[in-house]
Amino acid sequence: MIQHLTQFEHFIVAALILMLAVVILLSVGELGWILIQDAMSPPVLILEIDELLELFGLFLLVLIGIELLETIKHYYTEGKIELTVIFTVALIALARKIITLEPDKYDPLTLVGLGIIILALVCGYWVTVTLRRGEKASLAGPP
């Protein structure tokens, strides 16, 4: 029974990898199309601030997709989720939000909350990386 569940899980994860790869490919195509449209609209080869923000947001969205693909791929091959990748995806998502953020449209407390979330994610990432280094050092044995 467990073997069938494991095979089912591998099949589902493989399907997710394939679908996410298609989404990333379509996202890169969309990013390229928008870049061409923005660059060719008058004034030619000059991008407005809102166009740049849109492009940066889409670029970071593609990076989030790639990081998610890396997470799922690692889960498929190793059977576990890499915590540092999760922190990286969350930080990229927040960076995307901050880059496209218009601060005057948000309550100052919301902006403080975003800052606290970023600080918590960075601390979590640091703790994870520090603990991993400690584990690798202890696995290597005494110097």
Tab-separated table of C-alpha atoms in Angstrom:
chain	number	residue	atom	x	y	z
A	1	MET	CA	0.000	0.000	0.000
A	2	ILE	CA	2.770	2.464	0.949
A	3	GLN	CA	4.596	1.689	-2.303
A	4	HIS	CA	1.466	2.607	-4.307
A	5	LEU	CA	1.096	5.855	-2.385
A	6	THR	CA	4.759	6.696	-3.027
A	7	GLN	CA	4.329	6.010	-6.742
A	8	PHE	CA	1.169	8.129	-6.768
A	9	GLU	CA	3.006	10.931	-4.976
A	10	HIS	CA	5.884	10.782	-7.508
A	11	PHE	CA	3.386	10.896	-10.365
A	12	ILE	CA	1.628	13.952	-8.907
A	13	VAL	CA	4.917	15.751	-8.236
A	14	ALA	CA	6.119	14.966	-11.783
A	15	ALA	CA	2.861	16.382	-13.153
A	16	LEU	CA	3.334	19.519	-11.031
A	17	ILE	CA	6.889	19.907	-12.350
A	18	LEU	CA	5.669	19.635	-15.927
A	19	MET	CA	2.816	22.100	-15.412
A	20	LEU	CA	5.051	24.596	-13.598
A	21	ALA	CA	7.614	24.359	-16.406
A	22	VAL	CA	4.865	25.220	-18.894
A	23	VAL	CA	3.742	28.161	-16.735
A	24	ILE	CA	7.332	29.452	-16.498
A	25	LEU	CA	7.794	29.120	-20.256
A	26	LEU	CA	4.563	31.022	-20.896
A	27	SER	CA	5.579	33.656	-18.337
A	28	VAL	CA	8.913	34.228	-20.076
A	29	GLY	CA	7.057	34.561	-23.381
A	30	GLU	CA	4.659	37.064	-21.814
A	31	LEU	CA	7.573	39.013	-20.321
A	32	GLY	CA	9.310	39.111	-23.714
A	33	TRP	CA	6.119	40.183	-25.474
A	34	ILE	CA	5.449	43.006	-23.016
A	35	LEU	CA	9.084	44.127	-23.244
A	36	ILE	CA	8.885	44.300	-27.046
A	37	GLN	CA	5.548	46.132	-26.934
A	38	ASP	CA	6.813	48.661	-24.385
A	39	ALA	CA	10.111	49.202	-26.207
A	40	MET	CA	8.417	49.744	-29.579
A	41	SER	CA	5.725	52.115	-28.339
A	42	PRO	CA	6.520	55.826	-28.709
A	43	PRO	CA	8.970	57.022	-27.586
A	44	VAL	CA	10.813	54.042	-29.060
A	45	LEU	CA	13.327	52.237	-26.799
A	46	ILE	CA	12.454	54.452	-23.837
A	47	LEU	CA	10.498	52.898	-21.008
A	48	GLU	CA	8.259	54.833	-18.639
A	49	ILE	CA	8.492	54.249	-14.899
A	50	ASP	CA	5.224	52.298	-14.766
A	51	GLU	CA	6.406	50.095	-17.647
A	52	LEU	CA	9.684	49.420	-15.836
A	53	LEU	CA	7.864	48.523	-12.641
A	54	GLU	CA	5.591	46.159	-14.550
A	55	LEU	CA	8.584	44.519	-16.252
A	56	PHE	CA	10.516	44.166	-12.992
A	57	GLY	CA	7.445	42.648	-11.343
A	58	LEU	CA	7.037	40.119	-14.142
A	59	PHE	CA	10.765	39.342	-14.083
A	60	LEU	CA	10.637	38.617	-10.365
A	61	LEU	CA	7.503	36.539	-10.899
A	62	VAL	CA	9.456	34.357	-13.336
A	63	LEU	CA	12.237	34.031	-10.742
A	64	ILE	CA	9.655	32.938	-8.162
A	65	GLY	CA	8.459	30.300	-10.607
A	66	ILE	CA	12.014	29.059	-11.135
A	67	GLU	CA	12.596	28.848	-7.382
A	68	LEU	CA	9.326	26.957	-6.939
A	69	LEU	CA	10.392	24.588	-9.705
A	70	GLU	CA	13.684	24.045	-7.883
A	71	THR	CA	11.775	23.279	-4.685
A	72	ILE	CA	9.489	20.768	-6.349
A	73	LYS	CA	12.400	19.189	-8.233
A	74	HIS	CA	14.334	18.808	-4.981
A	75	TYR	CA	11.265	17.257	-3.343
A	76	TYR	CA	10.925	14.834	-6.255
A	77	THR	CA	14.555	13.683	-6.105
A	78	GLU	CA	15.290	13.915	-2.367
A	79	GLY	CA	11.843	13.449	-0.849
A	80	LYS	CA	12.143	16.561	1.314
A	81	ILE	CA	11.615	20.279	0.950
A	82	GLU	CA	14.649	22.566	1.175
A	83	LEU	CA	13.791	25.232	3.745
A	84	THR	CA	16.264	27.805	2.394
A	85	VAL	CA	14.505	27.685	-0.974
A	86	ILE	CA	11.182	28.426	0.707
A	87	PHE	CA	12.716	31.450	2.428
A	88	THR	CA	14.232	32.556	-0.898
A	89	VAL	CA	10.871	32.307	-2.678
A	90	ALA	CA	9.169	34.292	0.084
A	91	LEU	CA	11.858	36.987	-0.003
A	92	ILE	CA	11.655	37.266	-3.799
A	93	ALA	CA	7.862	37.534	-3.573
A	94	LEU	CA	8.166	40.308	-1.002
A	95	ALA	CA	10.829	42.052	-3.096
A	96	ARG	CA	8.412	41.940	-6.032
A	97	LYS	CA	5.690	43.446	-3.865
A	98	ILE	CA	7.976	46.191	-2.589
A	99	ILE	CA	9.287	47.077	-6.054
A	100	THR	CA	5.757	47.505	-7.401
A	101	LEU	CA	4.439	49.058	-4.181
A	102	GLU	CA	3.024	52.555	-4.148
A	103	PRO	CA	3.602	53.592	-0.518
A	104	ASP	CA	1.068	56.433	-0.572
A	105	LYS	CA	-1.736	53.905	-1.166
A	106	TYR	CA	-0.991	51.943	2.022
A	107	ASP	CA	-1.457	52.606	5.702
A	108	PRO	CA	1.915	53.203	7.431
A	109	LEU	CA	1.182	50.292	9.773
A	110	THR	CA	0.927	47.997	6.740
A	111	LEU	CA	4.374	49.124	5.596
A	112	VAL	CA	5.765	48.482	9.081
A	113	GLY	CA	4.183	45.022	8.939
A	114	LEU	CA	5.915	44.335	5.620
A	115	GLY	CA	9.204	45.376	7.177
A	116	ILE	CA	8.660	43.038	10.119
A	117	ILE	CA	7.817	40.160	7.772
A	118	ILE	CA	11.001	40.800	5.795
A	119	LEU	CA	13.056	40.899	8.984
A	120	ALA	CA	11.492	37.631	10.188
A	121	LEU	CA	12.192	35.912	6.854
A	122	VAL	CA	15.797	37.106	6.778
A	123	CYS	CA	16.308	35.916	10.361
A	124	GLY	CA	14.737	32.554	9.514
A	125	TYR	CA	16.963	32.217	6.470
A	126	TRP	CA	20.043	33.109	8.540
A	127	VAL	CA	19.159	30.592	11.256
A	128	THR	CA	18.552	27.867	8.663
A	129	VAL	CA	21.849	28.492	6.876
A	130	THR	CA	23.753	28.736	10.178
A	131	LEU	CA	22.277	25.489	11.461
A	132	ARG	CA	23.045	23.739	8.182
A	133	ARG	CA	26.681	24.849	8.352
A	134	GLY	CA	26.835	23.534	11.907
A	135	GLU	CA	25.403	20.178	10.831
A	136	LYS	CA	27.898	19.858	7.992
A	137	ALA	CA	30.743	20.702	10.339
A	138	SER	CA	29.604	18.103	12.871
A	139	LEU	CA	29.197	15.470	10.145
A	140	ALA	CA	32.747	16.067	8.979
A	141	GLY	CA	34.063	15.184	12.420
A	142	PRO	CA	36.573	16.974	14.598
A	143	PRO	CA	39.270	19.046	12.876
